[in-house]
């Protein structure tokens, strides 16, 4: 039992569930309803959707494994209580897991590309896997490069769902154009929200892991420019997040839908303000971990807005 728990922790099982939940919610409660409202049908049947979600989860799981594989020495200092490879998980088994997960995801991607009628899509899985490999082996040790890459891949989780809706990219009617516009604009907002929030969280995690990172030659933002500069960068990114949320609030405010404005204020803006205040006063590993968890909560609340807007569409 303890062995199984070690593997689940290595794979970040909670994060994998969140990834699956995000894609599931985005497809069934945002993409499909908009298509149906415009007389369209999704290119992905339920089985295809499950395969797409599973391939994404497998890629993420493989990414977590390979990241920990190359971070054993650093994690000995930064996260000794979460060090599994070389202890409860053999290094050879970790590499084997990465190969199995990645290979299975690629096979699923080939099938989905063939079934959707666009073979170019089969490159999504191997390219994503390659990015995660390069991130783990070097990019994460560089300022901004690793943060931007992993944040992009986090936001890409929602984009993947839309890429397989091939009809959206060549609209043949007004209804198809309206559906494409509605889906693309919402996908952009959710992508940008996820990208910016994760960018903030990655910098906070770098601040949390300064001790081990510095000893092993990492050149992260807090190591190069210090904690105060890192905090200023996070605050600047947070300003962009606030502007993004205000942009979303603008339309319901103009139409007198103050409930939506208040909902977004309570679920996104208020927790973000609390996280920023915590960051402002943070000066220890424990404090930075709390800020990271608060930002993760904001990301979850952002995902849950999909259900709120689905409810608005259905009434």
PDB file of C-alpha atoms in Angstrom:
ATOM      1  CA  UNK A   1       0.000   0.000   0.000  1.00  0.00           C
ATOM      2  CA  UNK A   2       2.795   2.399   0.914  1.00  0.00           C
ATOM      3  CA  UNK A   3       4.479   1.594  -2.414  1.00  0.00           C
ATOM      4  CA  UNK A   4       1.279   2.546  -4.295  1.00  0.00           C
ATOM      5  CA  UNK A   5       0.985   5.798  -2.353  1.00  0.00           C
ATOM      6  CA  UNK A   6       4.571   6.672  -3.283  1.00  0.00           C
ATOM      7  CA  UNK A   7       3.800   6.198  -6.980  1.00  0.00           C
ATOM      8  CA  UNK A   8       0.609   8.284  -6.723  1.00  0.00           C
ATOM      9  CA  UNK A   9       2.549  11.089  -5.043  1.00  0.00           C
ATOM     10  CA  UNK A  10       5.305  10.843  -7.652  1.00  0.00           C
ATOM     11  CA  UNK A  11       2.697  11.213 -10.399  1.00  0.00           C
ATOM     12  CA  UNK A  12       1.013  14.165  -8.616  1.00  0.00           C
ATOM     13  CA  UNK A  13      -2.296  12.295  -8.719  1.00  0.00           C
ATOM     14  CA  UNK A  14      -4.232  15.339  -7.491  1.00  0.00           C
ATOM     15  CA  UNK A  15      -2.800  17.491 -10.299  1.00  0.00           C
ATOM     16  CA  UNK A  16      -3.662  14.807 -12.863  1.00  0.00           C
ATOM     17  CA  UNK A  17      -7.265  14.796 -11.654  1.00  0.00           C
ATOM     18  CA  UNK A  18      -7.341  18.581 -11.991  1.00  0.00           C
ATOM     19  CA  UNK A  19      -6.030  18.392 -15.573  1.00  0.00           C
ATOM     20  CA  UNK A  20      -8.650  15.774 -16.475  1.00  0.00           C
ATOM     21  CA  UNK A  21     -11.367  17.810 -14.765  1.00  0.00           C
ATOM     22  CA  UNK A  22     -10.341  20.983 -16.635  1.00  0.00           C
ATOM     23  CA  UNK A  23     -10.454  19.385 -20.083  1.00  0.00           C
ATOM     24  CA  UNK A  24     -13.672  17.534 -19.274  1.00  0.00           C
ATOM     25  CA  UNK A  25     -15.381  20.711 -18.083  1.00  0.00           C
ATOM     26  CA  UNK A  26     -14.066  22.786 -20.982  1.00  0.00           C
ATOM     27  CA  UNK A  27     -15.267  20.325 -23.616  1.00  0.00           C
ATOM     28  CA  UNK A  28     -18.653  19.292 -22.220  1.00  0.00           C
ATOM     29  CA  UNK A  29     -19.677  22.557 -20.550  1.00  0.00           C
ATOM     30  CA  UNK A  30     -18.212  25.172 -22.876  1.00  0.00           C
ATOM     31  CA  UNK A  31     -17.300  23.883 -26.337  1.00  0.00           C
ATOM     32  CA  UNK A  32     -20.217  21.480 -26.890  1.00  0.00           C
ATOM     33  CA  UNK A  33     -22.954  23.837 -25.587  1.00  0.00           C
ATOM     34  CA  UNK A  34     -21.758  26.670 -27.846  1.00  0.00           C
ATOM     35  CA  UNK A  35     -21.685  24.307 -30.823  1.00  0.00           C
ATOM     36  CA  UNK A  36     -25.192  23.046 -30.032  1.00  0.00           C
ATOM     37  CA  UNK A  37     -26.539  26.583 -29.627  1.00  0.00           C
ATOM     38  CA  UNK A  38     -25.341  27.278 -33.161  1.00  0.00           C
ATOM     39  CA  UNK A  39     -26.677  24.041 -34.652  1.00  0.00           C
ATOM     40  CA  UNK A  40     -23.261  22.352 -34.788  1.00  0.00           C
ATOM     41  CA  UNK A  41     -21.942  18.994 -33.603  1.00  0.00           C
ATOM     42  CA  UNK A  42     -18.580  18.371 -31.947  1.00  0.00           C
ATOM     43  CA  UNK A  43     -15.900  16.637 -34.019  1.00  0.00           C
ATOM     44  CA  UNK A  44     -15.055  14.590 -30.916  1.00  0.00           C
ATOM     45  CA  UNK A  45     -17.441  11.859 -29.819  1.00  0.00           C
ATOM     46  CA  UNK A  46     -17.434  10.965 -26.090  1.00  0.00           C
ATOM     47  CA  UNK A  47     -14.859   8.185 -26.576  1.00  0.00           C
ATOM     48  CA  UNK A  48     -12.523  10.515 -28.499  1.00  0.00           C
ATOM     49  CA  UNK A  49     -12.846  13.092 -25.730  1.00  0.00           C
ATOM     50  CA  UNK A  50     -11.931  10.522 -23.088  1.00  0.00           C
ATOM     51  CA  UNK A  51      -8.906   9.446 -25.158  1.00  0.00           C
ATOM     52  CA  UNK A  52      -7.798  13.061 -25.550  1.00  0.00           C
ATOM     53  CA  UNK A  53      -8.083  13.666 -21.814  1.00  0.00           C
ATOM     54  CA  UNK A  54      -6.267  10.418 -21.055  1.00  0.00           C
ATOM     55  CA  UNK A  55      -3.442  11.279 -23.459  1.00  0.00           C
ATOM     56  CA  UNK A  56      -3.056  14.683 -21.792  1.00  0.00           C
ATOM     57  CA  UNK A  57      -3.002  13.115 -18.339  1.00  0.00           C
ATOM     58  CA  UNK A  58      -0.402  10.554 -19.427  1.00  0.00           C
ATOM     59  CA  UNK A  59       1.828  13.276 -20.871  1.00  0.00           C
ATOM     60  CA  UNK A  60       1.569  15.256 -17.636  1.00  0.00           C
ATOM     61  CA  UNK A  61       2.286  12.142 -15.547  1.00  0.00           C
ATOM     62  CA  UNK A  62       5.356  11.384 -17.664  1.00  0.00           C
ATOM     63  CA  UNK A  63       6.435  15.001 -17.287  1.00  0.00           C
ATOM     64  CA  UNK A  64       6.216  14.836 -13.498  1.00  0.00           C
ATOM     65  CA  UNK A  65       8.237  11.615 -13.443  1.00  0.00           C
ATOM     66  CA  UNK A  66      11.031  12.875 -15.693  1.00  0.00           C
ATOM     67  CA  UNK A  67      11.158  16.183 -13.840  1.00  0.00           C
ATOM     68  CA  UNK A  68      11.669  14.403 -10.522  1.00  0.00           C
ATOM     69  CA  UNK A  69      14.164  12.021 -12.166  1.00  0.00           C
ATOM     70  CA  UNK A  70      16.480  14.888 -13.077  1.00  0.00           C
ATOM     71  CA  UNK A  71      15.789  16.783  -9.836  1.00  0.00           C
ATOM     72  CA  UNK A  72      16.813  14.125  -7.323  1.00  0.00           C
ATOM     73  CA  UNK A  73      19.808  16.067  -5.992  1.00  0.00           C
ATOM     74  CA  UNK A  74      17.941  19.372  -5.836  1.00  0.00           C
ATOM     75  CA  UNK A  75      14.888  17.787  -4.184  1.00  0.00           C
ATOM     76  CA  UNK A  76      17.124  16.234  -1.542  1.00  0.00           C
ATOM     77  CA  UNK A  77      17.487  19.813  -0.265  1.00  0.00           C
ATOM     78  CA  UNK A  78      14.229  21.464  -1.368  1.00  0.00           C
ATOM     79  CA  UNK A  79      11.719  18.654  -0.813  1.00  0.00           C
ATOM     80  CA  UNK A  80      13.271  15.778   1.136  1.00  0.00           C
ATOM     81  CA  UNK A  81       9.804  14.632   2.278  1.00  0.00           C
ATOM     82  CA  UNK A  82       8.661  14.347  -1.352  1.00  0.00           C
ATOM     83  CA  UNK A  83      11.689  12.517  -2.704  1.00  0.00           C
ATOM     84  CA  UNK A  84      10.560   9.172  -4.112  1.00  0.00           C
ATOM     85  CA  UNK A  85      12.923   8.340  -6.995  1.00  0.00           C
ATOM     86  CA  UNK A  86      15.910   6.438  -5.676  1.00  0.00           C
ATOM     87  CA  UNK A  87      14.007   5.543  -2.512  1.00  0.00           C
ATOM     88  CA  UNK A  88      10.556   3.967  -2.879  1.00  0.00           C
ATOM     89  CA  UNK A  89      10.695   4.201  -6.712  1.00  0.00           C
ATOM     90  CA  UNK A  90      13.715   2.758  -8.537  1.00  0.00           C
ATOM     91  CA  UNK A  91      15.335   5.118 -11.079  1.00  0.00           C
ATOM     92  CA  UNK A  92      14.999   2.482 -13.821  1.00  0.00           C
ATOM     93  CA  UNK A  93      11.282   2.149 -13.080  1.00  0.00           C
ATOM     94  CA  UNK A  94      10.875   5.923 -13.293  1.00  0.00           C
ATOM     95  CA  UNK A  95      12.369   6.016 -16.799  1.00  0.00           C
ATOM     96  CA  UNK A  96      10.212   3.042 -17.807  1.00  0.00           C
ATOM     97  CA  UNK A  97       7.094   4.833 -16.533  1.00  0.00           C
ATOM     98  CA  UNK A  98       7.982   7.921 -18.555  1.00  0.00           C
ATOM     99  CA  UNK A  99       8.463   5.847 -21.716  1.00  0.00           C
ATOM    100  CA  UNK A 100       5.205   3.911 -21.243  1.00  0.00           C
ATOM    101  CA  UNK A 101       3.145   7.010 -20.488  1.00  0.00           C
ATOM    102  CA  UNK A 102       4.653   9.034 -23.324  1.00  0.00           C
ATOM    103  CA  UNK A 103       4.460   6.199 -25.864  1.00  0.00           C
ATOM    104  CA  UNK A 104       0.819   5.474 -25.034  1.00  0.00           C
ATOM    105  CA  UNK A 105      -0.064   9.178 -25.302  1.00  0.00           C
ATOM    106  CA  UNK A 106       1.584   9.389 -28.737  1.00  0.00           C
ATOM    107  CA  UNK A 107      -0.358   6.333 -29.996  1.00  0.00           C
ATOM    108  CA  UNK A 108      -3.596   7.904 -28.752  1.00  0.00           C
ATOM    109  CA  UNK A 109      -2.651  11.169 -30.445  1.00  0.00           C
ATOM    110  CA  UNK A 110      -2.072   9.424 -33.775  1.00  0.00           C
ATOM    111  CA  UNK A 111      -5.496   7.798 -33.557  1.00  0.00           C
ATOM    112  CA  UNK A 112      -7.217  11.087 -32.631  1.00  0.00           C
ATOM    113  CA  UNK A 113      -5.489  12.930 -35.483  1.00  0.00           C
ATOM    114  CA  UNK A 114      -6.539  10.238 -37.956  1.00  0.00           C
ATOM    115  CA  UNK A 115     -10.105  10.159 -36.640  1.00  0.00           C
ATOM    116  CA  UNK A 116     -10.418  13.948 -36.796  1.00  0.00           C
ATOM    117  CA  UNK A 117      -9.187  14.017 -40.393  1.00  0.00           C
ATOM    118  CA  UNK A 118      -6.153  16.196 -39.687  1.00  0.00           C
ATOM    119  CA  UNK A 119      -2.936  14.185 -39.443  1.00  0.00           C
ATOM    120  CA  UNK A 120      -0.957  17.300 -38.507  1.00  0.00           C
ATOM    121  CA  UNK A 121      -2.503  17.031 -35.058  1.00  0.00           C
ATOM    122  CA  UNK A 122      -0.492  13.883 -34.358  1.00  0.00           C
ATOM    123  CA  UNK A 123       2.494  16.154 -33.677  1.00  0.00           C
ATOM    124  CA  UNK A 124       0.868  17.689 -30.585  1.00  0.00           C
ATOM    125  CA  UNK A 125       1.731  14.862 -28.198  1.00  0.00           C
ATOM    126  CA  UNK A 126       5.391  14.285 -29.191  1.00  0.00           C
ATOM    127  CA  UNK A 127       6.129  18.021 -29.276  1.00  0.00           C
ATOM    128  CA  UNK A 128       4.568  18.501 -25.826  1.00  0.00           C
ATOM    129  CA  UNK A 129       6.553  15.540 -24.466  1.00  0.00           C
ATOM    130  CA  UNK A 130       9.758  16.992 -25.956  1.00  0.00           C
ATOM    131  CA  UNK A 131       9.072  20.387 -24.362  1.00  0.00           C
ATOM    132  CA  UNK A 132       8.595  18.748 -20.960  1.00  0.00           C
ATOM    133  CA  UNK A 133      11.849  16.817 -21.429  1.00  0.00           C
ATOM    134  CA  UNK A 134      13.810  19.960 -22.321  1.00  0.00           C
ATOM    135  CA  UNK A 135      12.160  21.801 -19.432  1.00  0.00           C
ATOM    136  CA  UNK A 136      13.268  19.119 -16.978  1.00  0.00           C
ATOM    137  CA  UNK A 137      16.814  18.839 -18.326  1.00  0.00           C
ATOM    138  CA  UNK A 138      17.716  22.506 -18.559  1.00  0.00           C
ATOM    139  CA  UNK A 139      15.083  25.151 -19.286  1.00  0.00           C
ATOM    140  CA  UNK A 140      13.755  25.150 -15.703  1.00  0.00           C
ATOM    141  CA  UNK A 141      17.182  26.282 -14.486  1.00  0.00           C
ATOM    142  CA  UNK A 142      17.058  29.420 -16.628  1.00  0.00           C
ATOM    143  CA  UNK A 143      15.276  32.692 -15.795  1.00  0.00           C
ATOM    144  CA  UNK A 144      11.889  33.109 -17.494  1.00  0.00           C
ATOM    145  CA  UNK A 145      12.475  30.377 -20.115  1.00  0.00           C
ATOM    146  CA  UNK A 146      11.318  27.517 -17.916  1.00  0.00           C
ATOM    147  CA  UNK A 147       8.575  29.580 -16.270  1.00  0.00           C
ATOM    148  CA  UNK A 148       7.137  30.654 -19.622  1.00  0.00           C
ATOM    149  CA  UNK A 149       7.344  27.182 -21.143  1.00  0.00           C
ATOM    150  CA  UNK A 150       5.607  25.338 -18.306  1.00  0.00           C
ATOM    151  CA  UNK A 151       3.000  28.108 -18.000  1.00  0.00           C
ATOM    152  CA  UNK A 152       2.278  27.887 -21.722  1.00  0.00           C
ATOM    153  CA  UNK A 153       1.838  24.118 -21.475  1.00  0.00           C
ATOM    154  CA  UNK A 154      -0.532  24.612 -18.534  1.00  0.00           C
ATOM    155  CA  UNK A 155      -2.720  26.924 -20.599  1.00  0.00           C
ATOM    156  CA  UNK A 156      -2.372  24.627 -23.604  1.00  0.00           C
ATOM    157  CA  UNK A 157      -4.512  22.070 -21.749  1.00  0.00           C
ATOM    158  CA  UNK A 158      -7.647  24.018 -22.766  1.00  0.00           C
ATOM    159  CA  UNK A 159      -6.384  24.789 -26.274  1.00  0.00           C
ATOM    160  CA  UNK A 160      -5.890  21.088 -27.034  1.00  0.00           C
ATOM    161  CA  UNK A 161      -9.626  20.452 -26.723  1.00  0.00           C
ATOM    162  CA  UNK A 162     -10.399  23.053 -29.381  1.00  0.00           C
ATOM    163  CA  UNK A 163      -7.691  22.030 -31.867  1.00  0.00           C
ATOM    164  CA  UNK A 164      -9.564  18.812 -32.670  1.00  0.00           C
ATOM    165  CA  UNK A 165     -12.756  20.726 -33.571  1.00  0.00           C
ATOM    166  CA  UNK A 166     -11.625  20.901 -37.191  1.00  0.00           C
ATOM    167  CA  UNK A 167     -14.839  22.490 -38.518  1.00  0.00           C
ATOM    168  CA  UNK A 168     -14.182  25.610 -36.450  1.00  0.00           C
ATOM    169  CA  UNK A 169     -11.089  26.460 -38.470  1.00  0.00           C
ATOM    170  CA  UNK A 170     -12.940  26.517 -41.815  1.00  0.00           C
ATOM    171  CA  UNK A 171     -16.422  27.902 -41.087  1.00  0.00           C
ATOM    172  CA  UNK A 172     -18.811  27.408 -43.993  1.00  0.00           C
ATOM    173  CA  UNK A 173     -21.815  29.275 -42.592  1.00  0.00           C
ATOM    174  CA  UNK A 174     -22.760  32.119 -40.286  1.00  0.00           C
ATOM    175  CA  UNK A 175     -23.599  29.651 -37.515  1.00  0.00           C
ATOM    176  CA  UNK A 176     -20.200  27.987 -37.822  1.00  0.00           C
ATOM    177  CA  UNK A 177     -18.488  31.381 -37.781  1.00  0.00           C
ATOM    178  CA  UNK A 178     -20.442  32.465 -34.678  1.00  0.00           C
ATOM    179  CA  UNK A 179     -19.593  29.211 -32.913  1.00  0.00           C
ATOM    180  CA  UNK A 180     -15.918  29.504 -33.863  1.00  0.00           C
ATOM    181  CA  UNK A 181     -15.703  33.105 -32.651  1.00  0.00           C
ATOM    182  CA  UNK A 182     -17.451  32.359 -29.343  1.00  0.00           C
ATOM    183  CA  UNK A 183     -15.256  29.332 -28.645  1.00  0.00           C
ATOM    184  CA  UNK A 184     -11.977  30.929 -29.723  1.00  0.00           C
ATOM    185  CA  UNK A 185     -12.486  34.096 -27.650  1.00  0.00           C
ATOM    186  CA  UNK A 186     -13.351  32.075 -24.530  1.00  0.00           C
ATOM    187  CA  UNK A 187     -10.450  29.709 -25.128  1.00  0.00           C
ATOM    188  CA  UNK A 188      -8.108  32.684 -25.361  1.00  0.00           C
ATOM    189  CA  UNK A 189      -9.348  34.124 -22.063  1.00  0.00           C
ATOM    190  CA  UNK A 190      -9.031  30.809 -20.210  1.00  0.00           C
ATOM    191  CA  UNK A 191      -5.619  30.154 -21.753  1.00  0.00           C
ATOM    192  CA  UNK A 192      -4.340  33.598 -20.808  1.00  0.00           C
ATOM    193  CA  UNK A 193      -5.751  33.301 -17.293  1.00  0.00           C
ATOM    194  CA  UNK A 194      -4.097  29.894 -16.782  1.00  0.00           C
ATOM    195  CA  UNK A 195      -0.825  31.097 -18.335  1.00  0.00           C
ATOM    196  CA  UNK A 196      -0.540  34.207 -16.156  1.00  0.00           C
ATOM    197  CA  UNK A 197      -1.637  32.500 -12.915  1.00  0.00           C
ATOM    198  CA  UNK A 198       0.778  29.638 -13.461  1.00  0.00           C
ATOM    199  CA  UNK A 199       3.572  32.083 -14.328  1.00  0.00           C
ATOM    200  CA  UNK A 200       3.029  33.755 -10.959  1.00  0.00           C
ATOM    201  CA  UNK A 201       2.952  30.407  -9.181  1.00  0.00           C
ATOM    202  CA  UNK A 202       6.132  29.148 -10.884  1.00  0.00           C
ATOM    203  CA  UNK A 203       8.062  32.212  -9.729  1.00  0.00           C
ATOM    204  CA  UNK A 204       6.719  31.738  -6.194  1.00  0.00           C
ATOM    205  CA  UNK A 205       7.835  28.080  -6.288  1.00  0.00           C
ATOM    206  CA  UNK A 206      11.284  29.267  -7.422  1.00  0.00           C
ATOM    207  CA  UNK A 207      11.367  31.508  -4.357  1.00  0.00           C
ATOM    208  CA  UNK A 208      10.391  28.546  -2.210  1.00  0.00           C
ATOM    209  CA  UNK A 209      13.184  26.395  -3.693  1.00  0.00           C
ATOM    210  CA  UNK A 210      16.018  28.951  -3.692  1.00  0.00           C
ATOM    211  CA  UNK A 211      18.276  26.995  -1.347  1.00  0.00           C
ATOM    212  CA  UNK A 212      18.555  23.790  -3.389  1.00  0.00           C
ATOM    213  CA  UNK A 213      18.370  25.558  -6.761  1.00  0.00           C
ATOM    214  CA  UNK A 214      21.264  27.868  -5.908  1.00  0.00           C
ATOM    215  CA  UNK A 215      23.483  25.013  -4.750  1.00  0.00           C
ATOM    216  CA  UNK A 216      22.982  23.185  -8.062  1.00  0.00           C
ATOM    217  CA  UNK A 217      23.619  26.040 -10.469  1.00  0.00           C
ATOM    218  CA  UNK A 218      20.046  27.104 -11.283  1.00  0.00           C
ATOM    219  CA  UNK A 219      19.632  30.664 -12.530  1.00  0.00           C
ATOM    220  CA  UNK A 220      16.031  31.345 -11.559  1.00  0.00           C
ATOM    221  CA  UNK A 221      14.560  34.830 -11.140  1.00  0.00           C
ATOM    222  CA  UNK A 222      14.864  35.044  -7.311  1.00  0.00           C
ATOM    223  CA  UNK A 223      18.453  33.741  -7.453  1.00  0.00           C
ATOM    224  CA  UNK A 224      19.593  36.252 -10.076  1.00  0.00           C
ATOM    225  CA  UNK A 225      17.627  39.361  -9.008  1.00  0.00           C
ATOM    226  CA  UNK A 226      16.548  38.557  -5.466  1.00  0.00           C
ATOM    227  CA  UNK A 227      13.248  37.968  -3.700  1.00  0.00           C
ATOM    228  CA  UNK A 228      12.049  41.587  -3.846  1.00  0.00           C
ATOM    229  CA  UNK A 229      12.454  41.828  -7.622  1.00  0.00           C
ATOM    230  CA  UNK A 230      10.714  38.469  -7.989  1.00  0.00           C
ATOM    231  CA  UNK A 231       7.803  39.816  -5.931  1.00  0.00           C
ATOM    232  CA  UNK A 232       7.603  42.918  -8.137  1.00  0.00           C
ATOM    233  CA  UNK A 233       7.472  40.744 -11.256  1.00  0.00           C
ATOM    234  CA  UNK A 234       4.660  38.675  -9.718  1.00  0.00           C
ATOM    235  CA  UNK A 235       2.746  41.851  -8.850  1.00  0.00           C
ATOM    236  CA  UNK A 236       3.126  43.081 -12.445  1.00  0.00           C
ATOM    237  CA  UNK A 237       1.742  39.782 -13.763  1.00  0.00           C
ATOM    238  CA  UNK A 238      -1.075  39.968 -11.188  1.00  0.00           C
ATOM    239  CA  UNK A 239      -2.028  43.376 -12.575  1.00  0.00           C
ATOM    240  CA  UNK A 240      -2.484  41.773 -15.994  1.00  0.00           C
ATOM    241  CA  UNK A 241      -4.697  39.097 -14.409  1.00  0.00           C
ATOM    242  CA  UNK A 242      -6.839  41.777 -12.771  1.00  0.00           C
ATOM    243  CA  UNK A 243      -7.155  43.628 -16.083  1.00  0.00           C
ATOM    244  CA  UNK A 244      -8.190  40.371 -17.760  1.00  0.00           C
ATOM    245  CA  UNK A 245     -10.889  39.721 -15.152  1.00  0.00           C
ATOM    246  CA  UNK A 246     -12.128  43.319 -15.370  1.00  0.00           C
ATOM    247  CA  UNK A 247     -12.364  42.907 -19.138  1.00  0.00           C
ATOM    248  CA  UNK A 248     -14.578  39.837 -18.619  1.00  0.00           C
ATOM    249  CA  UNK A 249     -16.667  41.731 -16.040  1.00  0.00           C
ATOM    250  CA  UNK A 250     -17.217  44.663 -18.396  1.00  0.00           C
ATOM    251  CA  UNK A 251     -19.929  43.093 -20.578  1.00  0.00           C
ATOM    252  CA  UNK A 252     -22.143  41.787 -17.729  1.00  0.00           C
ATOM    253  CA  UNK A 253     -21.710  45.128 -15.925  1.00  0.00           C
ATOM    254  CA  UNK A 254     -22.902  47.059 -18.973  1.00  0.00           C
ATOM    255  CA  UNK A 255     -25.948  44.773 -19.260  1.00  0.00           C
ATOM    256  CA  UNK A 256     -26.795  45.101 -15.577  1.00  0.00           C
ATOM    257  CA  UNK A 257     -25.714  41.586 -14.624  1.00  0.00           C
ATOM    258  CA  UNK A 258     -24.118  42.632 -11.367  1.00  0.00           C
ATOM    259  CA  UNK A 259     -24.383  39.106  -9.950  1.00  0.00           C
ATOM    260  CA  UNK A 260     -21.716  37.901 -12.419  1.00  0.00           C
ATOM    261  CA  UNK A 261     -19.496  40.866 -11.582  1.00  0.00           C
ATOM    262  CA  UNK A 262     -19.763  40.087  -7.855  1.00  0.00           C
ATOM    263  CA  UNK A 263     -19.290  36.353  -8.465  1.00  0.00           C
ATOM    264  CA  UNK A 264     -15.999  36.929 -10.291  1.00  0.00           C
ATOM    265  CA  UNK A 265     -14.929  39.447  -7.681  1.00  0.00           C
ATOM    266  CA  UNK A 266     -15.503  37.008  -4.812  1.00  0.00           C
ATOM    267  CA  UNK A 267     -14.122  33.865  -6.447  1.00  0.00           C
ATOM    268  CA  UNK A 268     -11.143  35.299  -8.334  1.00  0.00           C
ATOM    269  CA  UNK A 269     -10.206  38.847  -7.410  1.00  0.00           C
ATOM    270  CA  UNK A 270     -10.594  38.549  -3.631  1.00  0.00           C
ATOM    271  CA  UNK A 271      -8.517  35.321  -3.271  1.00  0.00           C
ATOM    272  CA  UNK A 272      -5.903  36.843  -5.561  1.00  0.00           C
ATOM    273  CA  UNK A 273      -5.675  39.947  -3.368  1.00  0.00           C
ATOM    274  CA  UNK A 274      -5.218  37.705  -0.311  1.00  0.00           C
ATOM    275  CA  UNK A 275      -2.473  35.758  -2.115  1.00  0.00           C
ATOM    276  CA  UNK A 276      -0.686  38.986  -3.040  1.00  0.00           C
ATOM    277  CA  UNK A 277      -0.893  40.270   0.519  1.00  0.00           C
ATOM    278  CA  UNK A 278       0.546  36.972   1.756  1.00  0.00           C
ATOM    279  CA  UNK A 279       3.302  37.316  -0.845  1.00  0.00           C
ATOM    280  CA  UNK A 280       4.081  40.874   0.256  1.00  0.00           C
ATOM    281  CA  UNK A 281       4.674  39.717   3.837  1.00  0.00           C
ATOM    282  CA  UNK A 282       6.272  36.351   2.956  1.00  0.00           C
ATOM    283  CA  UNK A 283       9.871  35.776   4.021  1.00  0.00           C
ATOM    284  CA  UNK A 284      10.170  32.006   4.483  1.00  0.00           C
ATOM    285  CA  UNK A 285       9.734  28.742   2.631  1.00  0.00           C
ATOM    286  CA  UNK A 286       6.526  28.068   4.557  1.00  0.00           C
ATOM    287  CA  UNK A 287       5.038  31.435   3.557  1.00  0.00           C
ATOM    288  CA  UNK A 288       5.860  30.958  -0.118  1.00  0.00           C
ATOM    289  CA  UNK A 289       4.232  27.532  -0.031  1.00  0.00           C
ATOM    290  CA  UNK A 290       1.047  29.120   1.335  1.00  0.00           C
ATOM    291  CA  UNK A 291       1.062  31.693  -1.470  1.00  0.00           C
ATOM    292  CA  UNK A 292       1.547  28.917  -4.027  1.00  0.00           C
ATOM    293  CA  UNK A 293      -1.456  27.028  -2.650  1.00  0.00           C
ATOM    294  CA  UNK A 294      -3.606  30.180  -2.735  1.00  0.00           C
ATOM    295  CA  UNK A 295      -2.706  30.763  -6.390  1.00  0.00           C
ATOM    296  CA  UNK A 296      -3.564  27.134  -7.110  1.00  0.00           C
ATOM    297  CA  UNK A 297      -6.952  27.758  -5.481  1.00  0.00           C
ATOM    298  CA  UNK A 298      -7.505  30.770  -7.740  1.00  0.00           C
ATOM    299  CA  UNK A 299      -6.746  28.558 -10.766  1.00  0.00           C
ATOM    300  CA  UNK A 300      -9.323  26.036  -9.538  1.00  0.00           C
ATOM    301  CA  UNK A 301     -11.915  28.767  -9.031  1.00  0.00           C
ATOM    302  CA  UNK A 302     -11.158  30.035 -12.523  1.00  0.00           C
ATOM    303  CA  UNK A 303     -11.879  26.580 -13.933  1.00  0.00           C
ATOM    304  CA  UNK A 304     -15.144  26.394 -11.971  1.00  0.00           C
ATOM    305  CA  UNK A 305     -16.379  29.552 -13.728  1.00  0.00           C
ATOM    306  CA  UNK A 306     -16.977  27.273 -16.733  1.00  0.00           C
ATOM    307  CA  UNK A 307     -19.974  25.810 -14.883  1.00  0.00           C
ATOM    308  CA  UNK A 308     -21.249  29.240 -13.890  1.00  0.00           C
ATOM    309  CA  UNK A 309     -21.194  30.508 -17.483  1.00  0.00           C
ATOM    310  CA  UNK A 310     -22.730  27.220 -18.655  1.00  0.00           C
ATOM    311  CA  UNK A 311     -25.603  27.891 -16.255  1.00  0.00           C
ATOM    312  CA  UNK A 312     -26.025  31.398 -17.706  1.00  0.00           C
ATOM    313  CA  UNK A 313     -26.157  29.920 -21.235  1.00  0.00           C
ATOM    314  CA  UNK A 314     -28.806  27.387 -20.241  1.00  0.00           C
ATOM    315  CA  UNK A 315     -31.297  29.805 -18.625  1.00  0.00           C
TER     316      UNK A 315
END
